[in-house]
């Protein structure tokens, strides 16, 4: 009896694993079936888009993407390079857009004099874009496209 | 002993009876050339990156940080070394800078920045010295490589072209006003103008 239970446990562990082994092509997509003792030839590193042209947002609350390079821009305990252009006091000289007012709010909704610590690390929400094709297909549909479809269907 | 010094001194004081004035002038000239050249060679030797990073204070902190920046590796393969940015190429400026550098040797002996912690504690003071210098000389070292007259705004990014064609072109600002921290990590920037 004890042995039976043991075998049962072993099987229940092994079965799902072997099931996923069945389709190795689907799992190891990034390695593209390179055998395990080989190193895949690395692809070309795509360039960061540095056009300085603002991109449309996909939904109203989307953090805008960064339209320029940020190589070696430091954001740490000592300094925040982003804020040297995007802070309220600096925008006249830099002509960069000011961070939105939400950045000055603490979590209780009070406005602070400076950006709130929870908004300090810019790259948690804002990212640069690479000049390349997406690795994974994106099926996101803009809200306006859905609304348009609906109103067409109602007609 | 005392006698030897006395005799030596007297020979020096006595007008020369053996050598003609001409020979003395020529000899002096040759000695001068040798001395001047030696001094220059010594300056050249200390004007290399190897010399700078022979001190661990320079190697473990600023050099390590420089390695990740565009001035260490880039598409054109042109490198900026420590003396390119920190020692003026012109002779008179060079001497003036070397005199200040003796303070660094002093700092080495007394270990003002001989640990990472001490270096970080002093970094703001050192950076401020550099900013002051690069402001005072209109960022001479940067301009040795980046010549404003040959900057093609049309091939720069919009952000860069806008800033360069206004504040920089008018002479209101110089490179270091806008490009702090291009080669090393920055100290605490609280209270620094433009941050």
mmCIF file of C-alpha atoms in Angstrom:
data_model
loop_
_atom_site.group_PDB
_atom_site.id
_atom_site.type_symbol
_atom_site.label_atom_id
_atom_site.label_comp_id
_atom_site.label_asym_id
_atom_site.label_seq_id
_atom_site.Cartn_x
_atom_site.Cartn_y
_atom_site.Cartn_z
ATOM 1 C CA UNK A 1 0.000 0.000 0.000
ATOM 2 C CA UNK A 2 2.741 2.403 1.061
ATOM 3 C CA UNK A 3 4.598 1.656 -2.160
ATOM 4 C CA UNK A 4 1.510 2.287 -4.243
ATOM 5 C CA UNK A 5 1.082 5.706 -2.718
ATOM 6 C CA UNK A 6 4.723 6.440 -3.416
ATOM 7 C CA UNK A 7 4.379 5.483 -7.063
ATOM 8 C CA UNK A 8 1.214 7.505 -7.332
ATOM 9 C CA UNK A 9 2.963 10.559 -5.977
ATOM 10 C CA UNK A 10 5.864 10.085 -8.306
ATOM 11 C CA UNK A 11 3.563 9.794 -11.294
ATOM 12 C CA UNK A 12 1.586 12.871 -10.367
ATOM 13 C CA UNK A 13 4.819 14.814 -10.253
ATOM 14 C CA UNK A 14 6.252 13.385 -13.434
ATOM 15 C CA UNK A 15 3.193 13.388 -15.680
ATOM 16 C CA UNK A 16 2.678 17.121 -16.066
ATOM 17 C CA UNK A 17 6.378 17.555 -16.669
ATOM 18 C CA UNK A 18 6.524 14.971 -19.429
ATOM 19 C CA UNK A 19 3.426 16.532 -20.930
ATOM 20 C CA UNK A 20 5.226 19.849 -21.328
ATOM 21 C CA UNK A 21 8.254 18.086 -22.774
ATOM 22 C CA UNK A 22 6.048 16.957 -25.593
ATOM 23 C CA UNK A 23 6.359 20.262 -27.414
ATOM 24 C CA UNK A 24 9.908 21.567 -26.934
ATOM 25 C CA UNK A 25 9.590 23.949 -29.870
ATOM 26 C CA UNK A 26 6.969 25.956 -28.050
ATOM 27 C CA UNK A 27 8.900 26.248 -24.832
ATOM 28 C CA UNK A 28 12.379 27.206 -25.972
ATOM 29 C CA UNK A 29 11.316 29.988 -28.313
ATOM 30 C CA UNK A 30 14.067 32.429 -27.394
ATOM 31 C CA UNK A 31 16.798 29.856 -27.956
ATOM 32 C CA UNK A 32 15.203 28.789 -31.240
ATOM 33 C CA UNK A 33 15.974 25.092 -30.812
ATOM 34 C CA UNK A 34 19.686 25.683 -30.307
ATOM 35 C CA UNK A 35 21.013 22.522 -28.716
ATOM 36 C CA UNK A 36 21.767 22.817 -25.028
ATOM 37 C CA UNK A 37 25.576 22.726 -25.374
ATOM 38 C CA UNK A 38 25.553 25.493 -27.981
ATOM 39 C CA UNK A 39 25.350 29.228 -27.603
ATOM 40 C CA UNK A 40 22.954 31.022 -29.916
ATOM 41 C CA UNK A 41 24.460 33.818 -31.974
ATOM 42 C CA UNK A 42 23.222 36.976 -30.288
ATOM 43 C CA UNK A 43 20.935 39.201 -32.329
ATOM 44 C CA UNK A 44 21.624 42.826 -33.139
ATOM 45 C CA UNK A 45 20.876 45.110 -30.194
ATOM 46 C CA UNK A 46 18.117 47.440 -31.368
ATOM 47 C CA UNK A 47 18.633 51.209 -31.076
ATOM 48 C CA UNK A 48 16.714 53.403 -28.683
ATOM 49 C CA UNK A 49 14.374 55.745 -30.539
ATOM 50 C CA UNK A 50 15.697 59.289 -30.117
ATOM 51 C CA UNK A 51 13.258 61.244 -32.274
ATOM 52 C CA UNK A 52 11.985 63.601 -29.539
ATOM 53 C CA UNK A 53 8.491 63.203 -31.011
ATOM 54 C CA UNK A 54 5.727 62.513 -28.505
ATOM 55 C CA UNK A 55 3.843 59.239 -29.014
ATOM 56 C CA UNK A 56 0.053 58.982 -28.631
ATOM 57 C CA UNK A 57 -1.099 57.252 -25.462
ATOM 58 C CA UNK A 58 -3.075 54.032 -25.832
ATOM 59 C CA UNK A 59 -5.407 54.887 -22.938
ATOM 60 C CA UNK A 60 -5.794 58.034 -20.854
ATOM 61 C CA UNK A 61 -3.927 56.796 -17.785
ATOM 62 C CA UNK A 62 -0.965 55.404 -19.696
ATOM 63 C CA UNK A 63 2.375 56.771 -18.541
ATOM 64 C CA UNK A 64 3.790 58.455 -21.668
ATOM 65 C CA UNK A 65 6.762 56.665 -23.214
ATOM 66 C CA UNK A 66 10.135 58.435 -23.363
ATOM 67 C CA UNK A 67 10.912 59.691 -26.890
ATOM 68 C CA UNK A 68 14.682 60.055 -26.339
ATOM 69 C CA UNK A 69 17.855 58.276 -25.165
ATOM 70 C CA UNK A 70 18.487 58.057 -21.453
ATOM 71 C CA UNK A 71 21.905 56.400 -21.533
ATOM 72 C CA UNK A 72 23.803 57.087 -18.295
ATOM 73 C CA UNK A 73 21.028 59.238 -16.846
ATOM 74 C CA UNK A 74 21.262 58.676 -13.113
ATOM 75 C CA UNK A 75 18.205 58.355 -10.878
ATOM 76 C CA UNK A 76 19.356 57.461 -7.391
ATOM 77 C CA UNK A 77 19.762 58.727 -3.853
ATOM 78 C CA UNK A 78 22.084 61.516 -4.974
ATOM 79 C CA UNK A 79 20.396 62.839 -8.033
ATOM 80 C CA UNK A 80 17.514 62.555 -10.477
ATOM 81 C CA UNK A 81 18.636 63.504 -13.979
ATOM 82 C CA UNK A 82 15.079 63.332 -15.377
ATOM 83 C CA UNK A 83 13.940 66.031 -12.972
ATOM 84 C CA UNK A 84 16.749 68.332 -14.080
ATOM 85 C CA UNK A 85 14.561 68.969 -17.138
ATOM 86 C CA UNK A 86 11.045 67.843 -16.188
ATOM 87 C CA UNK A 87 10.640 69.439 -12.731
ATOM 88 C CA UNK A 88 8.358 72.453 -12.368
ATOM 89 C CA UNK A 89 11.240 74.876 -11.844
ATOM 90 C CA UNK A 90 13.293 73.576 -14.781
ATOM 91 C CA UNK A 91 10.763 73.425 -17.613
ATOM 92 C CA UNK A 92 11.144 77.028 -18.720
ATOM 93 C CA UNK A 93 14.798 76.514 -19.500
ATOM 94 C CA UNK A 94 14.537 72.960 -20.804
ATOM 95 C CA UNK A 95 11.224 73.398 -22.671
ATOM 96 C CA UNK A 96 10.437 69.835 -21.612
ATOM 97 C CA UNK A 97 6.926 68.884 -20.453
ATOM 98 C CA UNK A 98 6.421 69.142 -16.669
ATOM 99 C CA UNK A 99 5.645 65.954 -14.737
ATOM 100 C CA UNK A 100 1.873 65.741 -14.215
ATOM 101 C CA UNK A 101 0.260 67.095 -11.035
ATOM 102 C CA UNK A 102 -0.469 63.553 -9.876
ATOM 103 C CA UNK A 103 3.255 63.221 -9.211
ATOM 104 C CA UNK A 104 3.014 65.768 -6.410
ATOM 105 C CA UNK A 105 0.311 63.837 -4.553
ATOM 106 C CA UNK A 106 1.023 61.492 -1.685
ATOM 107 C CA UNK A 107 -1.156 58.416 -1.339
ATOM 108 C CA UNK A 108 -3.764 60.310 0.686
ATOM 109 C CA UNK A 109 -4.222 62.807 -2.118
ATOM 110 C CA UNK A 110 -2.405 65.706 -0.440
ATOM 111 C CA UNK A 111 -0.315 67.907 -2.705
ATOM 112 C CA UNK A 112 3.356 68.227 -1.755
ATOM 113 C CA UNK A 113 5.851 70.928 -2.735
ATOM 114 C CA UNK A 114 8.112 68.418 -4.475
ATOM 115 C CA UNK A 115 7.322 65.202 -6.344
ATOM 116 C CA UNK A 116 6.195 62.478 -3.993
ATOM 117 C CA UNK A 117 8.769 59.808 -3.050
ATOM 118 C CA UNK A 118 6.477 57.176 -4.554
ATOM 119 C CA UNK A 119 6.943 58.840 -7.943
ATOM 120 C CA UNK A 120 10.693 59.346 -7.626
ATOM 121 C CA UNK A 121 11.895 56.428 -9.752
ATOM 122 C CA UNK A 122 10.765 57.565 -13.192
ATOM 123 C CA UNK A 123 11.655 54.352 -15.002
ATOM 124 C CA UNK A 124 9.236 52.300 -12.956
ATOM 125 C CA UNK A 125 6.530 53.682 -15.244
ATOM 126 C CA UNK A 126 8.254 55.488 -18.123
ATOM 127 C CA UNK A 127 10.354 53.609 -20.632
ATOM 128 C CA UNK A 128 12.208 54.281 -23.860
ATOM 129 C CA UNK A 129 11.174 52.557 -27.078
ATOM 130 C CA UNK A 130 13.370 50.397 -29.277
ATOM 131 C CA UNK A 131 13.475 50.529 -33.041
ATOM 132 C CA UNK A 132 12.434 46.890 -33.533
ATOM 133 C CA UNK A 133 9.446 44.577 -34.017
ATOM 134 C CA UNK A 134 7.648 43.300 -30.896
ATOM 135 C CA UNK A 135 8.782 39.812 -29.838
ATOM 136 C CA UNK A 136 5.244 38.896 -28.828
ATOM 137 C CA UNK A 137 2.157 39.912 -30.769
ATOM 138 C CA UNK A 138 0.130 42.604 -29.039
ATOM 139 C CA UNK A 139 -3.660 42.282 -29.247
ATOM 140 C CA UNK A 140 -4.469 45.465 -27.373
ATOM 141 C CA UNK A 141 -7.437 47.308 -28.863
ATOM 142 C CA UNK A 142 -7.903 51.022 -28.309
ATOM 143 C CA UNK A 143 -11.070 51.924 -26.392
ATOM 144 C CA UNK A 144 -12.108 54.212 -29.228
ATOM 145 C CA UNK A 145 -11.947 51.361 -31.722
ATOM 146 C CA UNK A 146 -14.348 49.334 -29.555
ATOM 147 C CA UNK A 147 -16.738 52.279 -29.172
ATOM 148 C CA UNK A 148 -16.684 52.880 -32.899
ATOM 149 C CA UNK A 149 -17.480 49.219 -33.604
ATOM 150 C CA UNK A 150 -20.372 49.340 -31.144
ATOM 151 C CA UNK A 151 -21.911 52.460 -32.622
ATOM 152 C CA UNK A 152 -21.575 50.965 -36.112
ATOM 153 C CA UNK A 153 -23.333 47.769 -34.959
ATOM 154 C CA UNK A 154 -26.198 49.788 -33.441
ATOM 155 C CA UNK A 155 -26.868 51.585 -36.725
ATOM 156 C CA UNK B 1 83.284 69.503 6.025
ATOM 157 C CA UNK B 2 82.832 73.136 6.845
ATOM 158 C CA UNK B 3 85.903 73.897 4.729
ATOM 159 C CA UNK B 4 84.599 72.136 1.685
ATOM 160 C CA UNK B 5 81.374 74.146 1.808
ATOM 161 C CA UNK B 6 83.373 77.343 2.283
ATOM 162 C CA UNK B 7 85.563 76.629 -0.750
ATOM 163 C CA UNK B 8 82.570 75.664 -2.856
ATOM 164 C CA UNK B 9 80.751 78.852 -1.913
ATOM 165 C CA UNK B 10 83.759 81.019 -2.653
ATOM 166 C CA UNK B 11 84.194 79.489 -6.124
ATOM 167 C CA UNK B 12 80.573 80.218 -6.849
ATOM 168 C CA UNK B 13 80.853 83.809 -5.612
ATOM 169 C CA UNK B 14 84.122 84.537 -7.400
ATOM 170 C CA UNK B 15 83.814 85.979 -10.917
ATOM 171 C CA UNK B 16 84.865 83.383 -13.425
ATOM 172 C CA UNK B 17 88.460 83.748 -14.464
ATOM 173 C CA UNK B 18 88.774 80.620 -16.561
ATOM 174 C CA UNK B 19 85.764 80.613 -18.891
ATOM 175 C CA UNK B 20 84.905 83.240 -21.451
ATOM 176 C CA UNK B 21 81.561 84.942 -21.236
ATOM 177 C CA UNK B 22 80.598 83.366 -24.554
ATOM 178 C CA UNK B 23 81.241 79.829 -23.328
ATOM 179 C CA UNK B 24 79.199 80.533 -20.209
ATOM 180 C CA UNK B 25 76.251 81.824 -22.209
ATOM 181 C CA UNK B 26 76.353 78.845 -24.570
ATOM 182 C CA UNK B 27 76.758 76.399 -21.669
ATOM 183 C CA UNK B 28 73.903 77.985 -19.839
ATOM 184 C CA UNK B 29 71.775 77.769 -22.934
ATOM 185 C CA UNK B 30 72.479 74.072 -23.388
ATOM 186 C CA UNK B 31 71.809 73.360 -19.701
ATOM 187 C CA UNK B 32 68.578 75.298 -20.010
ATOM 188 C CA UNK B 33 67.477 73.246 -22.983
ATOM 189 C CA UNK B 34 68.227 70.018 -21.157
ATOM 190 C CA UNK B 35 66.443 71.177 -18.021
ATOM 191 C CA UNK B 36 63.444 72.497 -19.935
ATOM 192 C CA UNK B 37 63.186 69.323 -21.983
ATOM 193 C CA UNK B 38 63.486 67.130 -18.916
ATOM 194 C CA UNK B 39 60.744 69.073 -17.229
ATOM 195 C CA UNK B 40 58.568 68.724 -20.269
ATOM 196 C CA UNK B 41 59.254 64.994 -20.470
ATOM 197 C CA UNK B 42 58.353 64.613 -16.809
ATOM 198 C CA UNK B 43 55.139 66.475 -17.512
ATOM 199 C CA UNK B 44 54.395 64.230 -20.458
ATOM 200 C CA UNK B 45 54.922 61.138 -18.317
ATOM 201 C CA UNK B 46 52.477 62.340 -15.718
ATOM 202 C CA UNK B 47 50.045 63.311 -18.435
ATOM 203 C CA UNK B 48 48.891 59.765 -19.116
ATOM 204 C CA UNK B 49 45.986 57.728 -17.909
ATOM 205 C CA UNK B 50 48.334 55.010 -16.645
ATOM 206 C CA UNK B 51 49.855 57.559 -14.314
ATOM 207 C CA UNK B 52 46.476 58.744 -13.028
ATOM 208 C CA UNK B 53 45.139 55.286 -12.275
ATOM 209 C CA UNK B 54 48.386 54.194 -10.652
ATOM 210 C CA UNK B 55 46.642 55.558 -7.561
ATOM 211 C CA UNK B 56 43.881 53.286 -6.391
ATOM 212 C CA UNK B 57 41.848 56.349 -5.371
ATOM 213 C CA UNK B 58 41.568 57.232 -9.030
ATOM 214 C CA UNK B 59 41.317 53.686 -10.409
ATOM 215 C CA UNK B 60 38.711 52.168 -8.093
ATOM 216 C CA UNK B 61 36.296 55.073 -8.165
ATOM 217 C CA UNK B 62 36.302 57.421 -11.146
ATOM 218 C CA UNK B 63 38.016 55.108 -13.653
ATOM 219 C CA UNK B 64 35.577 52.254 -13.038
ATOM 220 C CA UNK B 65 32.669 54.631 -13.598
ATOM 221 C CA UNK B 66 34.166 56.100 -16.754
ATOM 222 C CA UNK B 67 34.222 52.625 -18.326
ATOM 223 C CA UNK B 68 30.452 52.534 -18.757
ATOM 224 C CA UNK B 69 30.188 55.905 -20.489
ATOM 225 C CA UNK B 70 30.318 57.056 -24.092
ATOM 226 C CA UNK B 71 33.760 58.545 -23.561
ATOM 227 C CA UNK B 72 35.222 55.067 -23.014
ATOM 228 C CA UNK B 73 33.625 53.106 -25.847
ATOM 229 C CA UNK B 74 31.550 54.432 -28.720
ATOM 230 C CA UNK B 75 30.817 53.825 -32.360
ATOM 231 C CA UNK B 76 33.685 56.002 -33.600
ATOM 232 C CA UNK B 77 36.316 54.437 -31.350
ATOM 233 C CA UNK B 78 37.695 57.788 -30.207
ATOM 234 C CA UNK B 79 38.519 57.674 -26.525
ATOM 235 C CA UNK B 80 38.790 60.448 -23.964
ATOM 236 C CA UNK B 81 41.396 59.678 -21.296
ATOM 237 C CA UNK B 82 41.738 61.358 -17.887
ATOM 238 C CA UNK B 83 44.226 64.028 -19.002
ATOM 239 C CA UNK B 84 42.040 64.898 -22.010
ATOM 240 C CA UNK B 85 39.395 66.225 -19.656
ATOM 241 C CA UNK B 86 41.415 67.169 -16.640
ATOM 242 C CA UNK B 87 44.692 68.722 -17.769
ATOM 243 C CA UNK B 88 44.732 71.576 -20.249
ATOM 244 C CA UNK B 89 46.886 70.944 -23.298
ATOM 245 C CA UNK B 90 48.405 74.417 -23.429
ATOM 246 C CA UNK B 91 51.728 74.769 -21.664
ATOM 247 C CA UNK B 92 51.048 77.617 -19.245
ATOM 248 C CA UNK B 93 47.692 76.189 -18.234
ATOM 249 C CA UNK B 94 49.432 72.874 -17.789
ATOM 250 C CA UNK B 95 51.883 74.216 -15.233
ATOM 251 C CA UNK B 96 49.136 75.994 -13.357
ATOM 252 C CA UNK B 97 47.155 72.766 -13.212
ATOM 253 C CA UNK B 98 50.187 70.748 -12.083
ATOM 254 C CA UNK B 99 50.747 73.093 -9.172
ATOM 255 C CA UNK B 100 47.235 72.369 -8.047
ATOM 256 C CA UNK B 101 47.866 68.660 -8.578
ATOM 257 C CA UNK B 102 50.547 68.694 -5.898
ATOM 258 C CA UNK B 103 47.630 69.024 -3.498
ATOM 259 C CA UNK B 104 46.525 65.591 -4.653
ATOM 260 C CA UNK B 105 49.861 64.074 -3.681
ATOM 261 C CA UNK B 106 49.365 65.715 -0.307
ATOM 262 C CA UNK B 107 45.904 64.169 -0.193
ATOM 263 C CA UNK B 108 47.410 60.796 -1.020
ATOM 264 C CA UNK B 109 49.930 60.993 1.776
ATOM 265 C CA UNK B 110 47.309 61.978 4.282
ATOM 266 C CA UNK B 111 44.706 59.602 2.872
ATOM 267 C CA UNK B 112 41.818 62.038 2.431
ATOM 268 C CA UNK B 113 40.031 59.654 0.049
ATOM 269 C CA UNK B 114 41.806 56.323 0.514
ATOM 270 C CA UNK B 115 38.575 54.351 1.039
ATOM 271 C CA UNK B 116 35.371 54.259 -0.984
ATOM 272 C CA UNK B 117 33.443 55.765 1.934
ATOM 273 C CA UNK B 118 35.871 58.644 2.305
ATOM 274 C CA UNK B 119 35.820 59.205 -1.437
ATOM 275 C CA UNK B 120 32.034 59.434 -1.482
ATOM 276 C CA UNK B 121 32.106 61.787 1.490
ATOM 277 C CA UNK B 122 34.530 64.084 -0.362
ATOM 278 C CA UNK B 123 33.081 63.667 -3.831
ATOM 279 C CA UNK B 124 30.946 66.780 -3.772
ATOM 280 C CA UNK B 125 33.906 68.989 -2.879
ATOM 281 C CA UNK B 126 36.080 67.458 -5.628
ATOM 282 C CA UNK B 127 33.318 67.661 -8.232
ATOM 283 C CA UNK B 128 32.639 71.285 -7.337
ATOM 284 C CA UNK B 129 36.311 72.099 -7.896
ATOM 285 C CA UNK B 130 36.106 70.546 -11.353
ATOM 286 C CA UNK B 131 32.872 72.314 -12.245
ATOM 287 C CA UNK B 132 34.335 75.640 -11.119
ATOM 288 C CA UNK B 133 37.428 75.056 -13.237
ATOM 289 C CA UNK B 134 35.485 74.005 -16.343
ATOM 290 C CA UNK B 135 33.157 76.973 -15.922
ATOM 291 C CA UNK B 136 36.059 79.402 -15.532
ATOM 292 C CA UNK B 137 37.899 78.164 -18.643
ATOM 293 C CA UNK B 138 34.690 77.955 -20.712
ATOM 294 C CA UNK B 139 34.994 74.140 -20.750
ATOM 295 C CA UNK B 140 38.261 74.315 -22.638
ATOM 296 C CA UNK B 141 38.960 70.560 -22.392
ATOM 297 C CA UNK B 142 35.584 69.626 -23.851
ATOM 298 C CA UNK B 143 36.113 72.094 -26.671
ATOM 299 C CA UNK B 144 39.506 70.576 -27.477
ATOM 300 C CA UNK B 145 37.526 67.711 -28.964
ATOM 301 C CA UNK B 146 34.025 69.103 -29.470
ATOM 302 C CA UNK B 147 34.391 72.265 -31.514
ATOM 303 C CA UNK B 148 31.239 74.347 -31.471
ATOM 304 C CA UNK B 149 32.006 75.809 -34.911
ATOM 305 C CA UNK B 150 31.844 72.366 -36.481
ATOM 306 C CA UNK B 151 28.752 71.101 -34.693
ATOM 307 C CA UNK B 152 26.074 70.162 -37.212
ATOM 308 C CA UNK B 153 22.785 70.906 -35.484
ATOM 309 C CA UNK B 154 20.828 69.234 -38.252
ATOM 310 C CA UNK B 155 22.326 65.871 -37.373
ATOM 311 C CA UNK B 156 21.849 66.325 -33.639
ATOM 312 C CA UNK B 157 18.746 65.281 -31.775
ATOM 313 C CA UNK B 158 16.066 67.973 -31.490
ATOM 314 C CA UNK B 159 16.680 68.390 -27.787
ATOM 315 C CA UNK B 160 20.390 68.860 -28.303
ATOM 316 C CA UNK B 161 20.038 71.198 -31.282
ATOM 317 C CA UNK B 162 17.561 73.429 -29.434
ATOM 318 C CA UNK B 163 19.814 73.860 -26.413
ATOM 319 C CA UNK B 164 23.014 74.227 -28.403
ATOM 320 C CA UNK B 165 21.625 76.816 -30.800
ATOM 321 C CA UNK B 166 20.317 79.023 -27.984
ATOM 322 C CA UNK B 167 22.101 79.183 -24.611
ATOM 323 C CA UNK B 168 25.346 77.691 -25.881
ATOM 324 C CA UNK B 169 25.510 79.714 -29.077
ATOM 325 C CA UNK B 170 24.874 82.972 -27.217
ATOM 326 C CA UNK B 171 27.692 82.189 -24.806
ATOM 327 C CA UNK B 172 25.340 82.414 -21.855
ATOM 328 C CA UNK B 173 26.154 78.831 -20.938
ATOM 329 C CA UNK B 174 29.056 76.477 -21.441
ATOM 330 C CA UNK B 175 29.284 72.700 -21.758
ATOM 331 C CA UNK B 176 29.664 71.930 -18.065
ATOM 332 C CA UNK B 177 26.539 73.921 -17.141
ATOM 333 C CA UNK B 178 24.397 71.327 -18.895
ATOM 334 C CA UNK B 179 26.618 68.236 -19.059
ATOM 335 C CA UNK B 180 27.530 67.427 -15.480
ATOM 336 C CA UNK B 181 28.161 63.774 -14.712
ATOM 337 C CA UNK B 182 29.007 62.728 -18.276
ATOM 338 C CA UNK B 183 32.097 60.805 -17.162
ATOM 339 C CA UNK B 184 31.542 59.754 -13.547
ATOM 340 C CA UNK B 185 28.681 59.265 -11.103
ATOM 341 C CA UNK B 186 27.329 62.425 -9.544
ATOM 342 C CA UNK B 187 27.519 63.480 -5.895
ATOM 343 C CA UNK B 188 24.436 64.687 -4.002
ATOM 344 C CA UNK B 189 23.111 67.388 -6.333
ATOM 345 C CA UNK B 190 21.011 69.229 -3.781
ATOM 346 C CA UNK B 191 21.579 72.967 -4.171
ATOM 347 C CA UNK B 192 23.563 72.673 -7.406
ATOM 348 C CA UNK B 193 22.384 75.173 -10.008
ATOM 349 C CA UNK B 194 20.247 73.606 -12.687
ATOM 350 C CA UNK B 195 19.233 70.520 -10.661
#
